Coordinates of C-alpha atoms and ligand atoms in Angstrom, one line a residue:
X1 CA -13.2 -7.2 17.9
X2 CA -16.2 -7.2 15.6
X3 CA -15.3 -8.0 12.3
X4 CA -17.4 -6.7 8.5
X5 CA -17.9 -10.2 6.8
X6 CA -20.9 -11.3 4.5
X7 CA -23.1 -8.1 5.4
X8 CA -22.9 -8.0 9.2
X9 CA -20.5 -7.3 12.1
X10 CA -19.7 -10.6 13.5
X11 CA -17.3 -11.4 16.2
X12 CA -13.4 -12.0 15.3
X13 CA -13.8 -15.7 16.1
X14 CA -17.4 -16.2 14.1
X15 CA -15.3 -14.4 10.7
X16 CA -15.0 -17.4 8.8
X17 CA -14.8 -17.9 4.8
X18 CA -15.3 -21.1 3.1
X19 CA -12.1 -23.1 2.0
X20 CA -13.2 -23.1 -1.3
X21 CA -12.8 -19.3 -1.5
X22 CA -10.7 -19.2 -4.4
X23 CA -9.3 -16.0 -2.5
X24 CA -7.5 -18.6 -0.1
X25 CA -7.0 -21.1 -2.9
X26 CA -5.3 -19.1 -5.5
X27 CA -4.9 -15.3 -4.1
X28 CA -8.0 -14.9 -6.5
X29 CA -9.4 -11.3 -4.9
X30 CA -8.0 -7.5 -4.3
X31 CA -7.7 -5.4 -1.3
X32 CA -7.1 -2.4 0.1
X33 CA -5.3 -0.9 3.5
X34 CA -7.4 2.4 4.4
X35 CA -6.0 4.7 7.9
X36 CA -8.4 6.5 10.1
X37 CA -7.1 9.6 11.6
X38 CA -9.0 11.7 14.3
X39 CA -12.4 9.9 13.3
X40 CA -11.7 10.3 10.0
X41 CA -11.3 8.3 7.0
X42 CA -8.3 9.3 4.9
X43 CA -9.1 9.3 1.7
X44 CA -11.9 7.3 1.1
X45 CA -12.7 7.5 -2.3
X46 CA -9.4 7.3 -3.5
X47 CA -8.7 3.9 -2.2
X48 CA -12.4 2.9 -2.8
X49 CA -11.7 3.7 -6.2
X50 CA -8.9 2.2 -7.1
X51 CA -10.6 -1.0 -5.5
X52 CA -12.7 -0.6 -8.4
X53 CA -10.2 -0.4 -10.7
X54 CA -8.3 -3.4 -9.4
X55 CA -11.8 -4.8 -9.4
X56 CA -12.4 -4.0 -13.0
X57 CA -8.9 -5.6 -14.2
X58 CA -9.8 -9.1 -13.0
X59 CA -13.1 -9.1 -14.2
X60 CA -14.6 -8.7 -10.7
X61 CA -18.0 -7.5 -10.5
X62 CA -18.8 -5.8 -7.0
X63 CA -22.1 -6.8 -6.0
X64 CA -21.7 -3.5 -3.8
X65 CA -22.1 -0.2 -4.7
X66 CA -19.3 2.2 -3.5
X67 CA -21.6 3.8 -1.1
X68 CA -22.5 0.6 0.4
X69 CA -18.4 -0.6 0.7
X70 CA -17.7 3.0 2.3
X71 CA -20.8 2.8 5.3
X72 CA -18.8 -1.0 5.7
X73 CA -15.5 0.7 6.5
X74 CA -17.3 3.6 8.9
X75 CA -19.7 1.1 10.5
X76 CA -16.5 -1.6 11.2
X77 CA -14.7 1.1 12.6
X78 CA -17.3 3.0 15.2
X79 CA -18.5 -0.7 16.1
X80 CA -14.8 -1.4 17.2
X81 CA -14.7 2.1 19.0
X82 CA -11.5 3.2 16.4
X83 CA -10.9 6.9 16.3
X84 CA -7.4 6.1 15.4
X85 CA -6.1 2.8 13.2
X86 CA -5.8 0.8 10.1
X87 CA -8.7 -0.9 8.0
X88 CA -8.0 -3.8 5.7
X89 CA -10.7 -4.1 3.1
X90 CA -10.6 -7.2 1.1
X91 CA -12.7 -8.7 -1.5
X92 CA -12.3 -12.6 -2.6
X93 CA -13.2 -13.8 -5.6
X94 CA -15.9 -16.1 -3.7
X95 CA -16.6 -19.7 -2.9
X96 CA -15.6 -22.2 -6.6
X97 CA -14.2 -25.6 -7.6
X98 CA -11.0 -26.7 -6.9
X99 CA -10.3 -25.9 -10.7
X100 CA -8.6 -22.2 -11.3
X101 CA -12.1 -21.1 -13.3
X102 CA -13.5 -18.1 -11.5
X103 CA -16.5 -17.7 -13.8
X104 CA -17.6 -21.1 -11.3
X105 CA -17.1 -18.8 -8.2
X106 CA -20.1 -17.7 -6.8
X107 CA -20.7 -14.9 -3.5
X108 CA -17.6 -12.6 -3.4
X109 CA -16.8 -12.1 -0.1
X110 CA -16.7 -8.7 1.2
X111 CA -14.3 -8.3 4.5
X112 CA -13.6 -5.2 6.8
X113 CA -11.2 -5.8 9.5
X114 CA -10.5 -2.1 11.3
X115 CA -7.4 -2.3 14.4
X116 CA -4.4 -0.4 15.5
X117 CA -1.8 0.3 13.4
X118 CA 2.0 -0.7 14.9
X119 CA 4.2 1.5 12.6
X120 CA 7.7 1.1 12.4
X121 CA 9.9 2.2 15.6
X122 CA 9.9 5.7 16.5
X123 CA 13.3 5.7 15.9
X124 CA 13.1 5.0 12.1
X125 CA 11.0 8.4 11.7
X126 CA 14.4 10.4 12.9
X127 CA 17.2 8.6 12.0
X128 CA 16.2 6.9 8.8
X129 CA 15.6 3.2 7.6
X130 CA 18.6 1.1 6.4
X131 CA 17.1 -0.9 3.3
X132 CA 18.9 -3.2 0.7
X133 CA 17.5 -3.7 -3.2
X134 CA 16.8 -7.6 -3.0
X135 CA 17.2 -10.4 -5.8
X136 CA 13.9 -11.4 -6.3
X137 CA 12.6 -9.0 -9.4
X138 CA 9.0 -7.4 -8.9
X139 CA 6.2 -9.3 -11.5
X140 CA 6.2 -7.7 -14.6
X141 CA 3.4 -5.6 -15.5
X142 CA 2.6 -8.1 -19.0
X143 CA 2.5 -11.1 -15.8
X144 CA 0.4 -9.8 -13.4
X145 CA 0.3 -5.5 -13.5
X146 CA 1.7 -4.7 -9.9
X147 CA -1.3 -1.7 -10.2
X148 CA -3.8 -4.4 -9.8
X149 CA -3.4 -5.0 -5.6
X150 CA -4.2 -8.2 -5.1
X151 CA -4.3 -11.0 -2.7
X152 CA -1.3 -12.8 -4.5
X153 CA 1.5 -10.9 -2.7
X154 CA 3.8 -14.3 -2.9
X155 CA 6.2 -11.8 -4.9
X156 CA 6.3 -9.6 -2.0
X157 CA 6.6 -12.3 0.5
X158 CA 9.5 -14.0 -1.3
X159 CA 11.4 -9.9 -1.7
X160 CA 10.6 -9.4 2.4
X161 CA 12.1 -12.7 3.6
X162 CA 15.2 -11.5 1.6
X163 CA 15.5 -8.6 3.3
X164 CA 14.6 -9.7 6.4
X165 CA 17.0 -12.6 6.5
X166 CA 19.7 -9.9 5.8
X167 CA 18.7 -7.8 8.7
X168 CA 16.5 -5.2 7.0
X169 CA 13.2 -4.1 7.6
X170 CA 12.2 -3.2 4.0
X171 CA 13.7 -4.2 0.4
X172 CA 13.9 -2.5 -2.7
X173 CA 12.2 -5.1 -5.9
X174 CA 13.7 -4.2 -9.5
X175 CA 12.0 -5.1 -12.5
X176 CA 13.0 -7.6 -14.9
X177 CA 14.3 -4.5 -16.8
X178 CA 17.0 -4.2 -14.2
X179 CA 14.9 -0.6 -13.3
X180 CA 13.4 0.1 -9.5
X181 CA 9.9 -0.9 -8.9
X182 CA 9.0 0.0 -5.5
X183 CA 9.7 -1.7 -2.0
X184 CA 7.4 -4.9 -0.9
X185 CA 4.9 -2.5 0.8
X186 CA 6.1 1.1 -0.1
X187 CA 6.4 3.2 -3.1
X188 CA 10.0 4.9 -3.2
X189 CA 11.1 8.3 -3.8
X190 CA 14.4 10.1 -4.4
X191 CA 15.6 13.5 -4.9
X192 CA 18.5 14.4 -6.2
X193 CA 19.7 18.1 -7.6
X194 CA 16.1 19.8 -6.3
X195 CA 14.3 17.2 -8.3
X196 CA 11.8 14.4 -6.8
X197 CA 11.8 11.1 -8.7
X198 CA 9.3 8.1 -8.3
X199 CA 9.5 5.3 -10.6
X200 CA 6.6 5.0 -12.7
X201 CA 4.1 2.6 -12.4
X202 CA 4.9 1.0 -16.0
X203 CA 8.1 0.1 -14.0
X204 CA 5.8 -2.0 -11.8
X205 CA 4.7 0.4 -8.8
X206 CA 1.5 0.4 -7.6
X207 CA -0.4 3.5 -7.7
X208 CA 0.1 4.6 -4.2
X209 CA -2.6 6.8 -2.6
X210 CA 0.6 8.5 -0.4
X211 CA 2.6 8.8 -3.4
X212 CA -0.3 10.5 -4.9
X213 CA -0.5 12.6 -1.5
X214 CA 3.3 13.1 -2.0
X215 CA 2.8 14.5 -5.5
X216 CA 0.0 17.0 -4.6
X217 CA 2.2 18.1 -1.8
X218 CA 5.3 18.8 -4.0
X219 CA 2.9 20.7 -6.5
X220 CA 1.2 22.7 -3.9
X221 CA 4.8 23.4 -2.8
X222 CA 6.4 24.4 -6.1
X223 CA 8.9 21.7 -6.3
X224 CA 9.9 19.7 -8.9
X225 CA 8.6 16.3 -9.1
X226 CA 8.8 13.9 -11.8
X227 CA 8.3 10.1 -12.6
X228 CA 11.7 8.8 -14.0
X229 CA 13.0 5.3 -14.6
X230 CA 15.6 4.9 -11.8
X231 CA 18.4 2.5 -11.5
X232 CA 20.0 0.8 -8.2
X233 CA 23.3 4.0 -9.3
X234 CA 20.2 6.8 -8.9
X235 CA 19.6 5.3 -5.5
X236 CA 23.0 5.2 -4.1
X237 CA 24.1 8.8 -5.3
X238 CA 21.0 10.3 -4.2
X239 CA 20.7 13.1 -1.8
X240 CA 17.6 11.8 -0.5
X241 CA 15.6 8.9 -0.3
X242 CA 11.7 8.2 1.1
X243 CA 9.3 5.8 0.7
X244 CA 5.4 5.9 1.1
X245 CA 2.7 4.0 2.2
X246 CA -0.5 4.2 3.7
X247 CA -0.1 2.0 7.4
X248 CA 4.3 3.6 7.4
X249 CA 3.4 7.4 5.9
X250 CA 6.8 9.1 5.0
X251 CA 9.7 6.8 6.0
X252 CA 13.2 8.3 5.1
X253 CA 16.0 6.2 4.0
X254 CA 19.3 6.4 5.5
X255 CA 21.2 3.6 3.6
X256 CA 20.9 1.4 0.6
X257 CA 23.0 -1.4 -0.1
X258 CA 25.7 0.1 2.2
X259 CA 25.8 3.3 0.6
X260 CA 24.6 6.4 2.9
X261 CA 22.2 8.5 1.6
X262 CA 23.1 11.9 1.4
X263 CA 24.5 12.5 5.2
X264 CA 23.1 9.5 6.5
X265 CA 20.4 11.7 8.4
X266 CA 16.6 12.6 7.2
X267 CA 17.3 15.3 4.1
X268 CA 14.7 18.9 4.3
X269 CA 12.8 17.6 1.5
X270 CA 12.1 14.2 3.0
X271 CA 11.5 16.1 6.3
X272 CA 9.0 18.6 5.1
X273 CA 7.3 16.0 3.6
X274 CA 6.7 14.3 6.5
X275 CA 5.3 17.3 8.6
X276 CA 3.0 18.3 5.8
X277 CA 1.5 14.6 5.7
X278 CA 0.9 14.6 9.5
X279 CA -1.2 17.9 8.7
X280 CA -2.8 16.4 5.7
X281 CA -4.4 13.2 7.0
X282 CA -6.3 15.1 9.4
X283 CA -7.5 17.3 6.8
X284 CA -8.9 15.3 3.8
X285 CA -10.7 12.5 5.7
X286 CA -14.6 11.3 5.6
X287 CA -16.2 11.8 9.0
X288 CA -17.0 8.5 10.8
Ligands
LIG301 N1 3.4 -0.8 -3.1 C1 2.9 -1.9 -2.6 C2 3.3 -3.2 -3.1 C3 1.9 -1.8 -1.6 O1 1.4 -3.0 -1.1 C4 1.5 -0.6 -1.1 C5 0.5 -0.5 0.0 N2 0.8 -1.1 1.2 C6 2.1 0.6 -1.6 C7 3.0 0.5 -2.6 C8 1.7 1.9 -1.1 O2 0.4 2.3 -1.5 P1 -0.5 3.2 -0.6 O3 0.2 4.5 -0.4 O4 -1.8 3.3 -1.3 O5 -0.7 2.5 0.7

């Protein structure tokens, strides 16, 4: 596998960062996970973007320009012969001191690894994903703003093992407001009396490109979708739950914390969702 790292492809083994990279050291850098679909990148400039963004909040200057970051991402992915797969696009903060300062980091690291994508089991797509809410609370946004993704997905980590250790493939984070956030690497979704709710990011969810694709979709299809503060009560009396992501698409809840969801089976909201999404990547991509 050829791997994008400090300008040129290089082989997977020759990929190698210094140990002084404060993006090993301290999680100092931002990233971004990007699908391809039928040669085609889905949304692009969206992620690309909000890379800037999350570059922009921690005072990262690309030495890139966007242009030169997107013929990365198409050049990584015909060099590994990908028509179909997942791209993880990170950028470190650079080599620096063993001392926190990033203003002593020098030669941000720019790194484009493209593969195939192993989604959940078929079998989560039709019958629906048992999930649990977890203890460990999702950073507050005056700590570290979830919007900004990082490399310093400890908080994650620490939510996964929870769930994971209980037998669950995905966990729901609150925030220290006692409100949902979103999952460790999902946005969530609800509906409940013909309305859509998503928490909103000042609740600590990230600015999901598929919850963004989620929204357009429920506009272009005249429902009602709003962002509403939701508690662990909205979850378990909703009719419908789904989360969102970029490498899991649509993934439709069956059970939280014991409680069924609706009937226990994939609601028609959730559903249509998830066959308008399959039509969508295909649709909105830039050609490799
Ligand atoms: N929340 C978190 C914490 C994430 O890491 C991700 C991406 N994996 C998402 C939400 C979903 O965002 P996107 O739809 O842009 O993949």
């Amino acid at each position: 596998m050829k791997v994008f790292l400090d300008g040129k492809l290089v082989d997977q083994e020759e990929a190698r960062i210094s140990v002084f990279d404060h993006g090993l050291l301290y999680g100092d850098g931002i990233f971004e996970g990007i699908r391809i679909y039928s040669n085609c990148v889905f949304k692009l400039d969206a992620h690309l973007e909000r890379l800037e963004r999350s570059a922009r909040a921690i005072l990262l200057e690309l030495p890139w320009s966007r242009q030169e970051i997107a013929d990365a991402v198409c050049d990584t992915c015909r060099a590994n012969n990908l028509t179909d797969g997942y791209v993880r696009l990170v950028v470190t903060r650079g080599r620096g001191t063993l001392g926190l300062n990033p203003y002593q980091c020098s030669n941000p690291q720019l790194i484009v690894i493209a593969d195939k994508i192993q989604l959940y089991p078929e079998e989560i797509y039709s019958l629906g994903m048992k999930i649990m809410t977890v203890p460990t609370q999702r950073i507050g946004t005056g700590s570290m703003p979830p919007a900004i993704k990082s490399l310093n997905y400890l908080n994650n980590v620490l939510a996964k093992i929870e769930a994971v250790n209980a037998g669950f493939m995905e966990a729901i984070m609150m925030n220290n407001q006692g409100t949902v956030a979103e999952c460790t690497g999902d946005n969530i979704f609800i509906v409940q009396k013909g309305v859509i709710y998503t928490p909103p990011t000042s609740a600590g969810a990230l600015e999901g490109i598929t919850r963004n694709v989620v929204v357009e979709m429920a506009e272009e299809a005249g429902l009602k979708i709003e962002e509403r503060n939701l508690t662990r009560y909205d979850l378990w009396v909703a009719q419908e739950c789904f989360l969102t992501g970029t490498a899991a698409e649509v993934v439709p809840i069956s059970e939280i914390d014991g409680r069924k969801i609706g009937d226990g089976a994939p609601g028609p909201v959730t559903v249509g969702f998830m066959e308008n999404y399959k039509k969508k990547v295909t649709r909105d991509g830039t050609f490799l």
